[in-house]
């Protein structure tokens, strides 16, 4: 009988080491290795002959018959949009996000709406007592929804209970970190427990056709066994994002085996729960005044959906020779350093004795490279104290050569801006006008800075 091996699993990335180390060799995190019981080593019985002893199975062609999986609308349009049209039968969905961002609230609302529409829905909470969930439902005005509620943490108990009779159409597990599988040793929340519990629940989903939704907490430093290790096991991964101090929340699809990953759902957290925001552009724009310096409007694209956001820059000249600060909220700081370098090298505008602050209004995170030109305009406007026209939007990607590059979906961005009352766009060359917008086009960053400084 082989001796059970000790193994040490990194709680941040899930990699396995045979010896304890202070730092994980894979992800570089400190103090994340935890001893977990490994699988008992079984002798290799096939004796190197792999062409026998197994069962044969049928191979099929790509053109074989397919039964398209059924989708169930969640009753929340913004959630359906992020999912690509609703929950898929027999699929597993992971919703990750910081604690307190509103995952439980969102799923309780979705569960209640679906139950009210006639679907059988089970909501299992491992974090809150049933009364707490009930109280919250009542506060949200959903106390009368026929949701099957339970507080449980053992996957065996959950699957035994739900395995009797007709399985529910939707099963919400809040959260996967509190679940415990007795097939494996270890405390709930460790990587191997999270993985084993998820595996059992996902198998149940596939076998019984239930759409399973797993809630997973992500912490910024990744110190708790993260849902990262689950991402490859589930069909769909949604991330619920936002600043807790802000009202707005964005539900983003990161992985979707049944649809695109470029759609977002936008919500606002109110005292009556999460409300859907159908027109996000109006929300991320702060009140616009003519003559305000250091602010530009950028038409960001989330999937096929344009969202107008305000880019704000503040430039403070330093009298002393102290090292100037660069602080960024909602954008990539490396990208800001690049834009500052291009402005210095190609346009002769120096920020080296200035502190630079950059903020995307409304707690929004911009990842679109088309924001380069909007950021550069905000910076130049702040440095020179000259306003960018209040009725203008700005977009374009900036190359290290200082060239302004065209971006994807210019027409969509222009159309959205026109709808919200903007009249002109500062954009790359060869951008065609749309919706009656005037286009001021620029080939290089230098020509844009000249344009802004000459106004
Ligand atoms: P919750 O759904 O419990 O977050 P998660 O499950 O992601 O940890 O939401 C918690 C926060 O939401 C809490 O701090 C209070 C706030 N909230 C509201 O503002 N209004 C509401 O109606 C509800 C239910 C919660
Ligand atoms: Mg919760």
Short mmCIF file of C-alpha atoms in Angstrom, two decimals, residues 2-455:
data_model
loop_
_atom_site.label_atom_id
_atom_site.label_comp_id
_atom_site.label_asym_id
_atom_site.label_seq_id
_atom_site.Cartn_x
_atom_site.Cartn_y
_atom_site.Cartn_z
CA UNK A 2 1.49 3.29 -1.06
CA UNK A 3 1.82 5.97 1.56
CA UNK A 4 -0.61 8.89 1.08
CA UNK A 5 1.43 11.80 -0.18
CA UNK A 6 1.42 15.15 1.51
CA UNK A 7 0.84 18.03 -0.80
CA UNK A 8 0.69 21.75 -0.42
CA UNK A 9 -1.82 23.72 -2.43
CA UNK A 10 -1.48 27.44 -3.09
CA UNK A 11 -4.71 29.09 -1.95
CA UNK A 12 -4.25 31.88 -4.46
CA UNK A 13 -3.60 30.06 -7.72
CA UNK A 14 -4.27 26.40 -6.91
CA UNK A 15 -0.85 25.10 -7.92
CA UNK A 16 0.42 22.06 -6.04
CA UNK A 17 3.83 21.69 -4.40
CA UNK A 18 5.27 18.62 -2.70
CA UNK A 19 7.10 20.64 -0.05
CA UNK A 20 6.02 23.63 2.01
CA UNK A 21 7.49 26.90 0.83
CA UNK A 22 7.01 30.45 2.02
CA UNK A 23 6.34 31.68 -1.49
CA UNK A 24 4.34 29.97 -4.21
CA UNK A 25 6.70 29.14 -7.07
CA UNK A 26 3.96 29.70 -9.64
CA UNK A 27 2.19 32.92 -8.71
CA UNK A 28 4.74 34.42 -6.33
CA UNK A 29 2.25 34.98 -3.49
CA UNK A 30 3.58 34.65 0.06
CA UNK A 31 2.20 32.37 2.78
CA UNK A 32 -0.46 30.84 0.57
CA UNK A 33 0.63 27.18 0.66
CA UNK A 34 -1.63 25.03 2.83
CA UNK A 35 -1.29 21.33 3.46
CA UNK A 36 -4.15 19.34 1.98
CA UNK A 37 -4.71 15.64 1.83
CA UNK A 38 -3.85 14.30 -1.59
CA UNK A 39 -5.45 11.46 -3.49
CA UNK A 40 -4.20 8.05 -2.35
CA UNK A 41 -1.69 6.86 -4.88
CA UNK A 42 -2.95 3.78 -6.67
CA UNK A 43 -0.53 1.46 -8.41
CA UNK A 44 -0.46 1.81 -12.14
CA UNK A 45 -2.36 -1.26 -13.16
CA UNK A 46 -2.58 -0.98 -16.90
CA UNK A 47 1.06 -2.15 -17.08
CA UNK A 48 1.92 0.28 -19.86
CA UNK A 49 -0.57 -1.33 -22.18
CA UNK A 50 -2.99 1.50 -22.84
CA UNK A 51 -4.68 -0.17 -25.80
CA UNK A 52 -6.98 -2.46 -23.89
CA UNK A 53 -9.14 -2.79 -20.84
CA UNK A 54 -11.13 0.40 -21.42
CA UNK A 55 -14.58 0.78 -22.89
CA UNK A 56 -14.96 1.94 -26.46
CA UNK A 57 -17.14 4.89 -27.31
CA UNK A 58 -18.72 6.28 -30.43
CA UNK A 59 -17.00 9.08 -32.32
CA UNK A 60 -19.27 11.48 -34.18
CA UNK A 61 -18.82 14.15 -36.81
CA UNK A 62 -19.20 17.89 -36.33
CA UNK A 63 -22.33 17.83 -38.45
CA UNK A 64 -24.17 15.40 -36.15
CA UNK A 65 -27.65 16.29 -34.84
CA UNK A 66 -27.67 18.87 -32.07
CA UNK A 67 -30.37 19.67 -29.60
CA UNK A 68 -29.96 23.35 -28.79
CA UNK A 69 -30.02 23.94 -25.04
CA UNK A 70 -33.03 25.80 -23.75
CA UNK A 71 -32.54 29.24 -22.29
CA UNK A 72 -34.51 30.64 -19.40
CA UNK A 73 -34.96 34.38 -19.09
CA UNK A 74 -34.08 35.59 -15.59
CA UNK A 75 -36.66 38.35 -15.61
CA UNK A 76 -33.82 40.88 -15.34
CA UNK A 77 -32.96 42.19 -18.79
CA UNK A 78 -29.48 43.41 -17.85
CA UNK A 79 -28.60 40.01 -16.40
CA UNK A 80 -29.92 38.23 -19.49
CA UNK A 81 -27.87 40.56 -21.65
CA UNK A 82 -24.64 39.63 -19.81
CA UNK A 83 -25.55 35.94 -20.02
CA UNK A 84 -26.24 36.19 -23.72
CA UNK A 85 -29.99 35.62 -23.42
CA UNK A 86 -30.68 33.93 -20.08
CA UNK A 87 -29.57 30.89 -18.09
CA UNK A 88 -28.92 27.75 -20.12
CA UNK A 89 -30.45 24.48 -18.93
CA UNK A 90 -27.89 22.13 -17.41
CA UNK A 91 -25.18 24.76 -17.37
CA UNK A 92 -22.98 26.04 -14.57
CA UNK A 93 -22.49 29.77 -14.09
CA UNK A 94 -20.04 31.39 -11.71
CA UNK A 95 -20.67 34.92 -10.50
CA UNK A 96 -17.57 36.40 -8.92
CA UNK A 97 -17.08 39.71 -7.19
CA UNK A 98 -15.84 41.48 -4.09
CA UNK A 99 -17.75 40.81 -0.88
CA UNK A 100 -20.64 43.26 -0.43
CA UNK A 101 -20.85 44.20 -4.09
CA UNK A 102 -24.39 42.80 -4.41
CA UNK A 103 -24.10 39.23 -5.71
CA UNK A 104 -26.61 37.81 -3.23
CA UNK A 105 -29.01 40.65 -3.89
CA UNK A 106 -28.83 40.19 -7.66
CA UNK A 107 -29.37 36.43 -7.49
CA UNK A 108 -32.16 36.69 -4.97
CA UNK A 109 -33.93 39.15 -7.24
CA UNK A 110 -33.40 36.92 -10.27
CA UNK A 111 -34.53 33.82 -8.35
CA UNK A 112 -37.67 35.59 -7.14
CA UNK A 113 -38.58 36.90 -10.59
CA UNK A 114 -38.13 33.48 -12.15
CA UNK A 115 -40.15 31.83 -9.41
CA UNK A 116 -42.93 34.39 -9.84
CA UNK A 117 -42.91 33.59 -13.56
CA UNK A 118 -43.58 29.93 -12.74
CA UNK A 119 -40.13 28.29 -12.76
CA UNK A 120 -39.05 26.06 -9.88
CA UNK A 121 -36.14 27.79 -8.19
CA UNK A 122 -33.99 26.73 -5.24
CA UNK A 123 -31.79 29.17 -3.35
CA UNK A 124 -29.26 27.62 -0.97
CA UNK A 125 -27.40 30.00 1.28
CA UNK A 126 -24.31 28.88 3.14
CA UNK A 127 -23.59 32.35 4.45
CA UNK A 128 -26.86 33.63 5.79
CA UNK A 129 -29.59 32.00 7.83
CA UNK A 130 -32.87 31.35 6.02
CA UNK A 131 -34.53 34.09 8.07
CA UNK A 132 -31.93 36.61 6.96
CA UNK A 133 -32.56 35.81 3.32
CA UNK A 134 -36.30 35.93 3.90
CA UNK A 135 -35.99 39.30 5.57
CA UNK A 136 -33.99 40.65 2.68
CA UNK A 137 -36.52 39.30 0.19
CA UNK A 138 -39.29 41.00 2.12
CA UNK A 139 -37.38 44.28 2.14
CA UNK A 140 -36.97 43.98 -1.63
CA UNK A 141 -40.71 43.48 -1.98
CA UNK A 142 -40.25 39.88 -3.09
CA UNK A 143 -41.46 38.14 0.07
CA UNK A 144 -44.28 36.38 -1.76
CA UNK A 145 -42.15 34.75 -4.47
CA UNK A 146 -42.32 30.93 -4.33
CA UNK A 147 -38.54 30.41 -4.05
CA UNK A 148 -37.44 27.18 -2.32
CA UNK A 149 -35.07 28.45 0.32
CA UNK A 150 -32.56 26.59 2.47
CA UNK A 151 -29.50 27.29 4.58
CA UNK A 152 -27.07 24.42 4.01
CA UNK A 153 -23.38 23.86 3.42
CA UNK A 154 -23.01 20.15 2.73
CA UNK A 155 -23.10 19.33 -0.97
CA UNK A 156 -24.18 15.78 -0.17
CA UNK A 157 -27.21 17.06 1.78
CA UNK A 158 -28.06 19.56 -0.92
CA UNK A 159 -27.86 17.06 -3.75
CA UNK A 160 -29.73 14.38 -1.80
CA UNK A 161 -32.53 16.82 -1.06
CA UNK A 162 -32.78 18.19 -4.58
CA UNK A 163 -32.23 14.80 -6.21
CA UNK A 164 -35.59 13.59 -4.93
CA UNK A 165 -38.48 14.42 -7.20
CA UNK A 166 -38.22 16.91 -10.02
CA UNK A 167 -34.98 18.86 -9.91
CA UNK A 168 -35.36 22.66 -9.88
CA UNK A 169 -34.85 24.63 -13.08
CA UNK A 170 -32.48 27.01 -11.30
CA UNK A 171 -30.27 26.33 -8.30
CA UNK A 172 -28.39 29.21 -6.67
CA UNK A 173 -25.47 28.32 -4.38
CA UNK A 174 -24.43 31.28 -2.25
CA UNK A 175 -21.47 30.92 -1.94
CA UNK A 176 -19.24 28.13 -3.23
CA UNK A 177 -16.60 29.00 -0.58
CA UNK A 178 -18.97 27.94 2.19
CA UNK A 179 -19.77 24.56 0.62
CA UNK A 180 -18.30 21.38 1.96
CA UNK A 181 -17.88 18.01 0.28
CA UNK A 182 -17.33 14.96 2.48
CA UNK A 183 -15.54 13.13 -0.33
CA UNK A 184 -12.44 15.10 0.46
CA UNK A 185 -10.73 16.36 3.58
CA UNK A 186 -10.14 19.98 4.38
CA UNK A 187 -11.94 23.03 5.66
CA UNK A 188 -14.57 24.76 3.49
CA UNK A 189 -13.00 27.50 1.42
CA UNK A 190 -9.75 25.72 0.64
CA UNK A 191 -8.95 25.20 -3.00
CA UNK A 192 -9.54 21.45 -2.96
CA UNK A 193 -12.88 21.81 -1.12
CA UNK A 194 -14.08 24.56 -3.44
CA UNK A 195 -13.07 22.48 -6.42
CA UNK A 196 -14.65 19.25 -5.16
CA UNK A 197 -17.93 20.91 -4.14
CA UNK A 198 -18.15 22.69 -7.46
CA UNK A 199 -17.48 19.45 -9.31
CA UNK A 200 -20.37 17.69 -7.56
CA UNK A 201 -22.76 20.57 -8.17
CA UNK A 202 -21.74 20.84 -11.82
CA UNK A 203 -22.23 17.10 -12.31
CA UNK A 204 -25.72 17.49 -10.85
CA UNK A 205 -26.40 20.33 -13.30
CA UNK A 206 -25.33 18.26 -16.31
CA UNK A 207 -27.20 15.12 -15.23
CA UNK A 208 -30.46 16.74 -14.17
CA UNK A 209 -30.65 19.72 -16.53
CA UNK A 210 -30.67 22.26 -13.72
CA UNK A 211 -29.01 25.60 -14.34
CA UNK A 212 -26.62 25.98 -11.40
CA UNK A 213 -25.34 29.39 -10.36
CA UNK A 214 -22.34 29.51 -8.04
CA UNK A 215 -21.50 32.67 -6.16
CA UNK A 216 -17.79 33.19 -5.54
CA UNK A 217 -16.05 35.86 -3.53
CA UNK A 218 -12.90 37.31 -4.98
CA UNK A 219 -10.62 39.33 -2.79
CA UNK A 220 -8.24 41.87 -4.26
CA UNK A 221 -5.15 40.10 -2.89
CA UNK A 222 -6.51 36.68 -3.84
CA UNK A 223 -5.70 35.31 -0.39
CA UNK A 224 -8.93 33.35 -0.04
CA UNK A 225 -9.22 30.29 -2.24
CA UNK A 226 -10.49 32.15 -5.22
CA UNK A 227 -13.06 31.21 -7.81
CA UNK A 228 -10.14 31.50 -10.26
CA UNK A 229 -9.63 27.74 -9.91
CA UNK A 230 -13.25 27.24 -10.98
CA UNK A 231 -13.15 29.30 -14.13
CA UNK A 232 -12.24 26.38 -16.37
CA UNK A 233 -14.86 24.08 -14.81
CA UNK A 234 -17.95 26.19 -15.37
CA UNK A 235 -19.63 27.18 -18.63
CA UNK A 236 -20.05 30.85 -17.91
CA UNK A 237 -18.12 33.25 -15.70
CA UNK A 238 -19.65 36.59 -14.83
CA UNK A 239 -17.87 39.23 -12.84
CA UNK A 240 -19.81 41.74 -10.78
CA UNK A 241 -17.78 44.90 -10.50
CA UNK A 242 -18.00 48.38 -9.14
CA UNK A 243 -16.72 50.52 -6.33
CA UNK A 244 -18.63 49.75 -3.16
CA UNK A 245 -18.82 53.46 -2.39
CA UNK A 246 -20.42 54.12 -5.77
CA UNK A 247 -23.94 53.22 -6.64
CA UNK A 248 -23.23 51.61 -9.99
CA UNK A 249 -22.45 47.98 -10.68
CA UNK A 250 -21.38 46.34 -13.90
CA UNK A 251 -21.97 42.70 -14.66
CA UNK A 252 -19.41 41.54 -17.18
CA UNK A 253 -19.18 38.19 -18.96
CA UNK A 254 -15.60 36.90 -18.81
CA UNK A 255 -16.22 33.47 -20.28
CA UNK A 256 -19.31 32.14 -21.98
CA UNK A 257 -19.55 28.77 -23.71
CA UNK A 258 -23.02 29.68 -24.98
CA UNK A 259 -22.53 33.23 -26.17
CA UNK A 260 -20.28 36.25 -26.49
CA UNK A 261 -18.16 37.68 -23.70
CA UNK A 262 -18.45 41.26 -24.75
CA UNK A 263 -21.77 42.23 -23.24
CA UNK A 264 -22.30 43.98 -19.94
CA UNK A 265 -25.26 44.59 -17.69
CA UNK A 266 -25.46 47.83 -15.74
CA UNK A 267 -27.19 48.15 -12.37
CA UNK A 268 -27.62 50.75 -9.67
CA UNK A 269 -27.68 49.68 -6.01
CA UNK A 270 -30.58 51.39 -4.31
CA UNK A 271 -32.35 50.93 -1.00
CA UNK A 272 -34.88 48.78 -2.80
CA UNK A 273 -32.22 46.51 -4.28
CA UNK A 274 -30.53 46.52 -7.65
CA UNK A 275 -32.30 48.41 -10.38
CA UNK A 276 -31.51 48.05 -14.05
CA UNK A 277 -29.88 50.93 -15.88
CA UNK A 278 -30.99 50.86 -19.48
CA UNK A 279 -29.16 54.03 -20.54
CA UNK A 280 -25.72 53.91 -18.93
CA UNK A 281 -24.31 56.87 -20.85
CA UNK A 282 -26.47 59.37 -19.04
CA UNK A 283 -25.22 57.89 -15.79
CA UNK A 284 -21.48 58.07 -16.19
CA UNK A 285 -21.48 61.64 -17.48
CA UNK A 286 -21.19 64.16 -14.70
CA UNK A 287 -22.90 67.48 -15.18
CA UNK A 288 -21.12 69.20 -18.09
CA UNK A 289 -20.23 72.88 -18.01
CA UNK A 290 -18.85 74.90 -20.89
CA UNK A 291 -15.31 75.99 -20.10
CA UNK A 292 -14.40 73.21 -17.66
CA UNK A 293 -10.73 72.26 -18.16
CA UNK A 294 -9.24 68.80 -17.88
CA UNK A 295 -12.40 66.91 -18.80
CA UNK A 296 -13.34 65.10 -21.99
CA UNK A 297 -16.09 62.69 -22.93
CA UNK A 298 -15.08 59.32 -24.31
CA UNK A 299 -17.49 56.94 -26.06
CA UNK A 300 -16.34 53.60 -24.62
CA UNK A 301 -17.59 50.40 -26.15
CA UNK A 302 -18.74 47.47 -24.05
CA UNK A 303 -19.37 44.70 -26.49
CA UNK A 304 -21.74 46.16 -28.97
CA UNK A 305 -22.91 48.76 -26.53
CA UNK A 306 -21.54 52.29 -26.43
CA UNK A 307 -21.24 53.94 -23.04
CA UNK A 308 -20.23 57.58 -22.77
CA UNK A 309 -17.88 58.24 -19.88
CA UNK A 310 -16.14 61.34 -18.65
CA UNK A 311 -12.34 61.35 -18.44
CA UNK A 312 -11.02 63.83 -15.87
CA UNK A 313 -7.43 64.96 -15.51
CA UNK A 314 -5.81 67.21 -12.95
CA UNK A 315 -2.28 68.54 -13.40
CA UNK A 316 -0.58 70.24 -10.47
CA UNK A 317 2.74 71.99 -10.95
CA UNK A 318 5.29 71.28 -8.23
CA UNK A 319 7.50 74.10 -6.99
CA UNK A 320 10.12 71.88 -5.37
CA UNK A 321 12.06 69.06 -6.96
CA UNK A 322 10.01 66.36 -5.23
CA UNK A 323 9.06 63.28 -7.24
CA UNK A 324 5.67 64.02 -8.79
CA UNK A 325 2.80 61.62 -8.16
CA UNK A 326 0.78 59.89 -10.85
CA UNK A 327 -2.53 58.50 -9.64
CA UNK A 328 -5.09 56.75 -11.83
CA UNK A 329 -8.62 55.58 -11.07
CA UNK A 330 -10.49 53.54 -13.68
CA UNK A 331 -7.71 53.27 -16.24
CA UNK A 332 -4.38 51.56 -16.70
CA UNK A 333 -1.48 53.42 -15.07
CA UNK A 334 1.03 51.93 -17.52
CA UNK A 335 -0.99 53.34 -20.38
CA UNK A 336 -1.04 56.78 -18.71
CA UNK A 337 2.76 56.70 -18.45
CA UNK A 338 2.88 55.89 -22.16
CA UNK A 339 0.60 58.79 -23.14
CA UNK A 340 2.64 61.18 -20.98
CA UNK A 341 5.83 59.96 -22.68
CA UNK A 342 4.35 60.42 -26.16
CA UNK A 343 3.12 63.92 -25.26
CA UNK A 344 6.63 64.79 -24.09
CA UNK A 345 8.60 63.16 -26.90
CA UNK A 346 6.35 63.94 -29.88
CA UNK A 347 4.53 67.13 -28.85
CA UNK A 348 7.06 68.83 -26.59
CA UNK A 349 4.64 69.00 -23.64
CA UNK A 350 6.43 68.17 -20.41
CA UNK A 351 4.65 66.84 -17.34
CA UNK A 352 7.88 65.96 -15.52
CA UNK A 353 7.50 68.66 -12.88
CA UNK A 354 3.75 68.12 -12.47
CA UNK A 355 1.66 65.75 -10.44
CA UNK A 356 -0.90 64.04 -12.68
CA UNK A 357 -4.26 62.64 -11.55
CA UNK A 358 -6.57 60.80 -13.90
CA UNK A 359 -10.08 59.67 -13.07
CA UNK A 360 -12.90 58.03 -14.97
CA UNK A 361 -16.13 59.44 -13.55
CA UNK A 362 -18.80 57.28 -11.96
CA UNK A 363 -16.58 54.40 -10.85
CA UNK A 364 -16.34 53.01 -14.38
CA UNK A 365 -13.28 51.07 -15.62
CA UNK A 366 -12.12 51.75 -19.16
CA UNK A 367 -10.16 49.05 -20.98
CA UNK A 368 -10.72 50.18 -24.55
CA UNK A 369 -7.48 51.45 -26.25
CA UNK A 370 -9.61 53.99 -28.09
CA UNK A 371 -9.53 56.03 -24.87
CA UNK A 372 -5.93 57.16 -25.53
CA UNK A 373 -6.90 60.30 -27.40
CA UNK A 374 -9.53 61.28 -24.82
CA UNK A 375 -6.98 60.89 -22.02
CA UNK A 376 -4.37 62.88 -23.95
CA UNK A 377 -6.91 65.68 -24.60
CA UNK A 378 -7.88 65.81 -20.93
CA UNK A 379 -4.21 66.00 -19.93
CA UNK A 380 -3.40 68.75 -22.45
CA UNK A 381 -6.55 70.63 -21.46
CA UNK A 382 -5.59 70.44 -17.77
CA UNK A 383 -1.98 71.44 -18.41
CA UNK A 384 -2.82 74.39 -20.64
CA UNK A 385 -6.02 75.29 -18.79
CA UNK A 386 -7.97 75.34 -22.02
CA UNK A 387 -11.29 73.55 -22.20
CA UNK A 388 -12.11 70.88 -24.74
CA UNK A 389 -15.44 71.92 -26.37
CA UNK A 390 -18.29 70.76 -24.11
CA UNK A 391 -20.27 69.39 -27.05
CA UNK A 392 -17.39 67.18 -28.27
CA UNK A 393 -16.49 63.55 -27.74
CA UNK A 394 -12.92 62.30 -28.24
CA UNK A 395 -11.66 58.88 -29.32
CA UNK A 396 -8.65 57.30 -31.04
CA UNK A 397 -5.72 55.06 -30.26
CA UNK A 398 -2.27 56.64 -29.96
CA UNK A 399 0.84 54.89 -31.27
CA UNK A 400 4.29 55.45 -29.76
CA UNK A 401 5.15 57.39 -32.91
CA UNK A 402 2.48 59.92 -31.99
CA UNK A 403 0.24 58.77 -34.82
CA UNK A 404 -3.50 58.65 -34.14
CA UNK A 405 -4.87 55.26 -35.16
CA UNK A 406 -8.44 54.48 -36.20
CA UNK A 407 -10.53 52.41 -33.79
CA UNK A 408 -13.26 49.79 -34.10
CA UNK A 409 -16.95 50.69 -34.30
CA UNK A 410 -16.56 54.45 -34.78
CA UNK A 411 -20.08 54.66 -36.22
CA UNK A 412 -21.66 53.10 -33.11
CA UNK A 413 -19.79 55.50 -30.85
CA UNK A 414 -20.83 58.52 -32.92
CA UNK A 415 -24.46 57.45 -33.04
CA UNK A 416 -24.68 57.13 -29.25
CA UNK A 417 -23.03 60.54 -28.77
CA UNK A 418 -25.41 62.18 -31.26
CA UNK A 419 -28.34 60.66 -29.38
CA UNK A 420 -27.16 62.32 -26.18
CA UNK A 421 -26.79 65.75 -27.75
CA UNK A 422 -23.12 65.91 -28.69
CA UNK A 423 -22.37 67.78 -31.91
CA UNK A 424 -18.74 67.06 -32.77
CA UNK A 425 -16.06 64.44 -32.46
CA UNK A 426 -12.29 64.72 -32.26
CA UNK A 427 -11.34 61.50 -33.98
CA UNK A 428 -8.74 59.73 -36.17
CA UNK A 429 -8.60 60.53 -39.89
CA UNK A 430 -10.98 58.65 -42.17
CA UNK A 431 -13.74 58.63 -39.56
CA UNK A 432 -17.01 59.02 -41.42
CA UNK A 433 -19.62 61.38 -40.00
CA UNK A 434 -22.68 59.78 -38.44
CA UNK A 435 -25.93 61.15 -37.06
CA UNK A 436 -25.11 64.71 -38.14
CA UNK A 437 -21.91 64.88 -36.06
CA UNK A 438 -19.10 67.18 -37.21
CA UNK A 439 -15.78 65.35 -37.33
CA UNK A 440 -12.48 67.09 -36.56
CA UNK A 441 -9.98 64.47 -37.67
CA UNK A 442 -6.34 64.19 -36.61
CA UNK A 443 -3.47 62.24 -38.10
CA UNK A 444 -1.07 62.84 -35.24
CA UNK A 445 -1.25 63.69 -31.56
CA UNK A 446 0.71 66.87 -32.37
CA UNK A 447 -2.06 68.16 -34.63
CA UNK A 448 -4.61 67.51 -31.87
CA UNK A 449 -2.59 69.36 -29.22
CA UNK A 450 -2.12 72.28 -31.65
CA UNK A 451 -5.86 72.30 -32.25
CA UNK A 452 -6.61 72.36 -28.51
CA UNK A 453 -3.97 75.00 -27.71
CA UNK A 454 -5.02 77.31 -30.58
CA UNK A 455 -8.65 77.43 -29.55
#
